[in-house]
Amino acid sequence: MFQSAIQRYLETHQHPSIQLKAVLFDMDGVLFNSMPYHADAWHKIMEERGLHLSEEEAYLHEGRTGSGTINIIFQRQFGRDATEEEIEEIYQAKTNSFNTHPLVQRMQGAWELLTKVKRNGLFSMVVTGSGQSTLLDRLNENFPDMFRPELMVTAYDVKYGKPNPEPYLMALTKGKLKANEAIVVENAPLGVEASAAAGIFTVAVNTGPLDSQVLLDAGADILFPSMQAFCDSWEEFFKELREK
Ligand code: CA
């Protein structure tokens, strides 16, 4: 079922095979069902400041650093970047607004998938543009013994953020991995773009409101309609990876 996608990846990147050692997970919209709250928070605090960012557009910017998103809106409306102070004030307000929502839940299927990955002798890493300490703290609480802090890539590690391949290239370095020793699980077009640009096999899970074609156009190698669906197909996928 996945043979042709795997073959296409190997040919494009001229790898003889995928020697899987690690699975690199994006956080929001993959491990946590947090995107509806993020989109709402972005939209609300921007409107309060006379800035326009619809919830749907927030999904298209998903994966960017906070300052990256803020600067795009400032450029569009004012023809300039935001100042450091403006970025700090807006990102803080956005974080505060996000935190007024109930605690985010694990994405359905995420824990089960992590357990399967671990059982197969692989390790998992988190690669996120987020710098929200509440979510980062909750990773360990929700996914105990799944992630080693020194192997995490967050907003604090990166300069450019997604869609730049930097976060995923950094994950490869931190994990001492070659591009064909990992796969990425992403839900956002910019995250898929970053992963594909880093040369890593990219699994897209469409957990939000965007059309699936957007994720395929961004460079996803395979696509699932949910994390649960990917989790349910894990055994077959892993088997086919190893047979290649
Ligand atoms: Ca995401």
CSV table of C-alpha atoms and ligand atoms in Angstrom, one decimal:
chain,number,residue,atom,x,y,z
A,1,MET,CA,0.0,0.0,0.0
A,2,PHE,CA,2.9,2.4,0.7
A,3,GLN,CA,5.4,0.8,-1.7
A,4,SER,CA,5.1,3.3,-4.4
A,5,ALA,CA,5.4,6.3,-2.1
A,6,ILE,CA,8.5,4.8,-0.5
A,7,GLN,CA,10.0,4.0,-3.9
A,8,ARG,CA,9.4,7.5,-5.2
A,9,TYR,CA,11.1,9.0,-2.1
A,10,LEU,CA,14.1,6.7,-2.4
A,11,GLU,CA,14.5,7.6,-6.1
A,12,THR,CA,14.1,11.3,-5.6
A,13,HIS,CA,16.6,11.4,-2.8
A,14,GLN,CA,18.9,8.7,-4.1
A,15,HIS,CA,18.9,6.6,-1.0
A,16,PRO,CA,19.2,2.8,-1.3
A,17,SER,CA,16.7,2.4,1.6
A,18,ILE,CA,15.2,3.9,4.7
A,19,GLN,CA,17.0,2.6,7.7
A,20,LEU,CA,14.5,3.8,10.3
A,21,LYS,CA,15.8,4.8,13.7
A,22,ALA,CA,13.6,7.7,14.8
A,23,VAL,CA,10.3,9.3,14.3
A,24,LEU,CA,10.2,13.1,14.4
A,25,PHE,CA,6.9,14.4,15.6
A,26,ASP,CA,5.6,17.9,15.2
A,27,MET,CA,3.7,18.9,18.4
A,28,ASP,CA,0.6,21.1,17.8
A,29,GLY,CA,-2.0,19.3,15.7
A,30,VAL,CA,0.0,16.0,15.8
A,31,LEU,CA,0.6,15.2,19.5
A,32,PHE,CA,-1.9,17.6,20.9
A,33,ASN,CA,-5.3,18.6,19.6
A,34,SER,CA,-4.3,22.2,20.2
A,35,MET,CA,-4.7,23.9,16.9
A,36,PRO,CA,-8.3,25.1,17.3
A,37,TYR,CA,-7.2,27.0,20.4
A,38,HIS,CA,-4.1,28.5,18.6
A,39,ALA,CA,-6.2,29.6,15.6
A,40,ASP,CA,-8.8,31.2,17.9
A,41,ALA,CA,-6.2,32.9,20.0
A,42,TRP,CA,-4.3,34.3,17.0
A,43,HIS,CA,-7.5,35.6,15.4
A,44,LYS,CA,-8.8,37.2,18.6
A,45,ILE,CA,-5.7,39.0,19.8
A,46,MET,CA,-4.9,40.3,16.2
A,47,GLU,CA,-8.5,41.7,15.9
A,48,GLU,CA,-8.2,43.5,19.2
A,49,ARG,CA,-5.2,45.3,17.7
A,50,GLY,CA,-6.9,46.1,14.4
A,51,LEU,CA,-4.8,43.4,12.7
A,52,HIS,CA,-6.5,40.8,10.5
A,53,LEU,CA,-5.8,37.1,10.7
A,54,SER,CA,-8.7,34.7,10.1
A,55,GLU,CA,-8.7,31.4,11.9
A,56,GLU,CA,-8.3,29.6,8.6
A,57,GLU,CA,-5.3,31.7,7.7
A,58,ALA,CA,-3.8,30.8,11.1
A,59,TYR,CA,-3.8,27.2,10.0
A,60,LEU,CA,-1.8,28.1,6.9
A,61,HIS,CA,0.8,29.9,9.1
A,62,GLU,CA,1.0,27.0,11.5
A,63,GLY,CA,4.6,26.0,12.2
A,64,ARG,CA,6.0,29.4,11.8
A,65,THR,CA,7.6,31.1,14.8
A,66,GLY,CA,5.4,33.7,16.5
A,67,SER,CA,7.5,36.5,15.2
A,68,GLY,CA,7.4,35.1,11.7
A,69,THR,CA,3.6,35.1,11.7
A,70,ILE,CA,3.4,38.6,13.3
A,71,ASN,CA,5.7,40.1,10.7
A,72,ILE,CA,3.7,38.7,7.8
A,73,ILE,CA,0.6,40.5,9.1
A,74,PHE,CA,2.5,43.7,9.8
A,75,GLN,CA,4.0,43.7,6.4
A,76,ARG,CA,0.6,43.2,4.8
A,77,GLN,CA,-1.1,45.9,6.7
A,78,PHE,CA,1.7,48.4,7.5
A,79,GLY,CA,4.4,47.5,5.0
A,80,ARG,CA,7.0,47.0,7.8
A,81,ASP,CA,8.2,44.4,10.2
A,82,ALA,CA,6.9,44.6,13.8
A,83,THR,CA,9.3,45.9,16.4
A,84,GLU,CA,10.8,43.6,19.1
A,85,GLU,CA,8.4,45.2,21.6
A,86,GLU,CA,5.4,44.7,19.4
A,87,ILE,CA,6.3,41.1,18.8
A,88,GLU,CA,6.8,40.4,22.5
A,89,GLU,CA,3.5,42.1,23.5
A,90,ILE,CA,1.5,40.3,20.8
A,91,TYR,CA,3.0,36.9,21.4
A,92,GLN,CA,2.5,37.2,25.1
A,93,ALA,CA,-1.1,38.2,24.6
A,94,LYS,CA,-1.6,35.3,22.2
A,95,THR,CA,-0.1,32.9,24.8
A,96,ASN,CA,-2.3,34.3,27.5
A,97,SER,CA,-5.4,33.9,25.3
A,98,PHE,CA,-4.4,30.4,24.4
A,99,ASN,CA,-4.1,29.6,28.1
A,100,THR,CA,-7.7,30.7,28.8
A,101,HIS,CA,-8.8,27.6,26.9
A,102,PRO,CA,-9.3,24.3,28.7
A,103,LEU,CA,-6.2,22.1,28.9
A,104,VAL,CA,-5.4,20.6,25.5
A,105,GLN,CA,-5.9,16.9,25.0
A,106,ARG,CA,-3.6,14.4,23.4
A,107,MET,CA,-4.5,13.8,19.8
A,108,GLN,CA,-6.4,10.6,19.5
A,109,GLY,CA,-4.0,7.9,18.4
A,110,ALA,CA,-0.8,9.7,19.4
A,111,TRP,CA,-0.1,7.8,22.6
A,112,GLU,CA,-0.8,4.5,20.9
A,113,LEU,CA,1.5,5.3,18.0
A,114,LEU,CA,4.3,6.4,20.3
A,115,THR,CA,4.0,3.1,22.1
A,116,LYS,CA,4.2,1.2,18.9
A,117,VAL,CA,7.2,3.2,17.7
A,118,LYS,CA,9.0,2.5,21.0
A,119,ARG,CA,8.2,-1.2,20.9
A,120,ASN,CA,9.8,-1.4,17.4
A,121,GLY,CA,13.1,-0.2,19.0
A,122,LEU,CA,12.9,3.3,17.5
A,123,PHE,CA,13.0,6.6,19.4
A,124,SER,CA,10.8,9.6,19.1
A,125,MET,CA,11.6,13.3,19.0
A,126,VAL,CA,9.5,16.5,19.1
A,127,VAL,CA,10.2,19.2,16.6
A,128,THR,CA,8.1,22.3,17.1
A,129,GLY,CA,8.1,26.0,16.4
A,130,SER,CA,6.3,26.5,19.6
A,131,GLY,CA,7.8,28.3,22.6
A,132,GLN,CA,4.8,27.9,24.8
A,133,SER,CA,6.0,26.6,28.1
A,134,THR,CA,2.6,25.3,29.1
A,135,LEU,CA,2.6,22.9,26.2
A,136,LEU,CA,6.2,22.0,26.5
A,137,ASP,CA,5.7,21.1,30.2
A,138,ARG,CA,2.6,19.1,29.3
A,139,LEU,CA,4.6,16.9,26.9
A,140,ASN,CA,6.2,14.9,29.7
A,141,GLU,CA,3.0,14.7,31.7
A,142,ASN,CA,1.0,13.4,28.7
A,143,PHE,CA,3.7,11.3,27.1
A,144,PRO,CA,5.8,10.0,30.0
A,145,ASP,CA,9.2,8.5,29.0
A,146,MET,CA,8.6,9.1,25.3
A,147,PHE,CA,10.9,12.1,24.7
A,148,ARG,CA,14.3,13.0,25.9
A,149,PRO,CA,14.6,16.8,26.6
A,150,GLU,CA,18.0,17.1,25.0
A,151,LEU,CA,16.6,15.7,21.8
A,152,MET,CA,13.8,18.3,21.5
A,153,VAL,CA,13.8,21.1,19.0
A,154,THR,CA,11.6,24.1,20.0
A,155,ALA,CA,11.3,27.8,19.2
A,156,TYR,CA,14.3,28.3,21.6
A,157,ASP,CA,16.6,26.3,19.3
A,158,VAL,CA,15.8,27.7,15.9
A,159,LYS,CA,16.4,31.0,14.1
A,160,TYR,CA,14.2,30.7,11.1
A,161,GLY,CA,11.6,28.1,11.9
A,162,LYS,CA,9.4,26.2,9.5
A,163,PRO,CA,9.0,26.3,6.4
A,164,ASN,CA,12.8,26.6,6.6
A,165,PRO,CA,14.3,23.1,6.9
A,166,GLU,CA,16.4,24.3,9.8
A,167,PRO,CA,14.3,22.7,12.6
A,168,TYR,CA,14.3,19.3,11.0
A,169,LEU,CA,18.0,19.5,10.0
A,170,MET,CA,18.7,20.4,13.7
A,171,ALA,CA,16.7,17.4,14.8
A,172,LEU,CA,18.8,15.2,12.6
A,173,THR,CA,21.9,16.7,14.1
A,174,LYS,CA,20.7,16.3,17.7
A,175,GLY,CA,19.5,12.8,17.1
A,176,LYS,CA,22.7,11.9,15.2
A,177,LEU,CA,20.6,10.8,12.3
A,178,LYS,CA,20.9,10.8,8.5
A,179,ALA,CA,17.9,12.0,6.5
A,180,ASN,CA,17.1,8.4,5.6
A,181,GLU,CA,17.2,7.2,9.2
A,182,ALA,CA,14.1,9.2,10.2
A,183,ILE,CA,10.5,10.0,9.2
A,184,VAL,CA,8.5,13.1,10.0
A,185,VAL,CA,4.9,13.3,11.1
A,186,GLU,CA,3.4,16.7,10.3
A,187,ASN,CA,-0.1,18.2,10.1
A,188,ALA,CA,0.7,21.7,8.6
A,189,PRO,CA,1.7,22.7,5.0
A,190,LEU,CA,4.7,24.7,6.2
A,191,GLY,CA,5.8,21.9,8.4
A,192,VAL,CA,5.6,19.4,5.5
A,193,GLU,CA,7.5,21.9,3.4
A,194,ALA,CA,10.3,22.1,6.0
A,195,SER,CA,10.5,18.4,6.4
A,196,ALA,CA,10.6,17.7,2.6
A,197,ALA,CA,13.3,20.4,2.2
A,198,ALA,CA,15.3,18.6,4.9
A,199,GLY,CA,15.1,15.5,2.7
A,200,ILE,CA,13.2,13.4,5.2
A,201,PHE,CA,10.3,11.0,4.3
A,202,THR,CA,7.2,13.0,5.4
A,203,VAL,CA,4.0,11.6,6.7
A,204,ALA,CA,1.2,14.2,6.7
A,205,VAL,CA,-1.8,13.7,9.0
A,206,ASN,CA,-4.7,16.0,8.1
A,207,THR,CA,-6.1,16.9,11.6
A,208,GLY,CA,-7.3,20.4,10.7
A,209,PRO,CA,-9.7,22.1,8.3
A,210,LEU,CA,-7.4,22.5,5.3
A,211,ASP,CA,-7.9,20.5,2.1
A,212,SER,CA,-5.6,17.5,2.0
A,213,GLN,CA,-4.3,18.5,-1.4
A,214,VAL,CA,-2.5,21.4,0.3
A,215,LEU,CA,-0.4,18.9,2.3
A,216,LEU,CA,0.4,16.8,-0.8
A,217,ASP,CA,1.3,20.0,-2.7
A,218,ALA,CA,3.6,21.0,0.1
A,219,GLY,CA,5.6,17.7,-0.5
A,220,ALA,CA,4.1,15.1,1.8
A,221,ASP,CA,5.1,11.5,0.8
A,222,ILE,CA,2.0,9.9,2.2
A,223,LEU,CA,-1.2,11.3,3.8
A,224,PHE,CA,-3.6,10.1,6.5
A,225,PRO,CA,-6.9,11.7,7.5
A,226,SER,CA,-6.0,11.4,11.2
A,227,MET,CA,-3.3,10.4,13.7
A,228,GLN,CA,-5.5,7.4,14.6
A,229,ALA,CA,-5.5,6.3,10.9
A,230,PHE,CA,-1.7,6.5,10.8
A,231,CYS,CA,-1.4,4.6,14.0
A,232,ASP,CA,-3.7,1.9,12.7
A,233,SER,CA,-1.6,1.5,9.6
A,234,TRP,CA,1.7,1.7,11.5
A,235,GLU,CA,2.5,-2.1,11.3
A,236,GLU,CA,1.9,-2.3,7.6
A,237,PHE,CA,3.9,0.9,7.0
A,238,PHE,CA,6.8,-0.2,9.1
A,239,LYS,CA,6.9,-3.6,7.4
A,240,GLU,CA,7.0,-2.1,4.0
A,241,LEU,CA,9.7,0.4,5.0
A,242,ARG,CA,11.9,-2.5,6.0
A,243,GLU,CA,11.2,-4.6,3.0
A,244,LYS,CA,12.5,-1.8,0.7
B,1,CA,CA,1.6,21.4,13.7
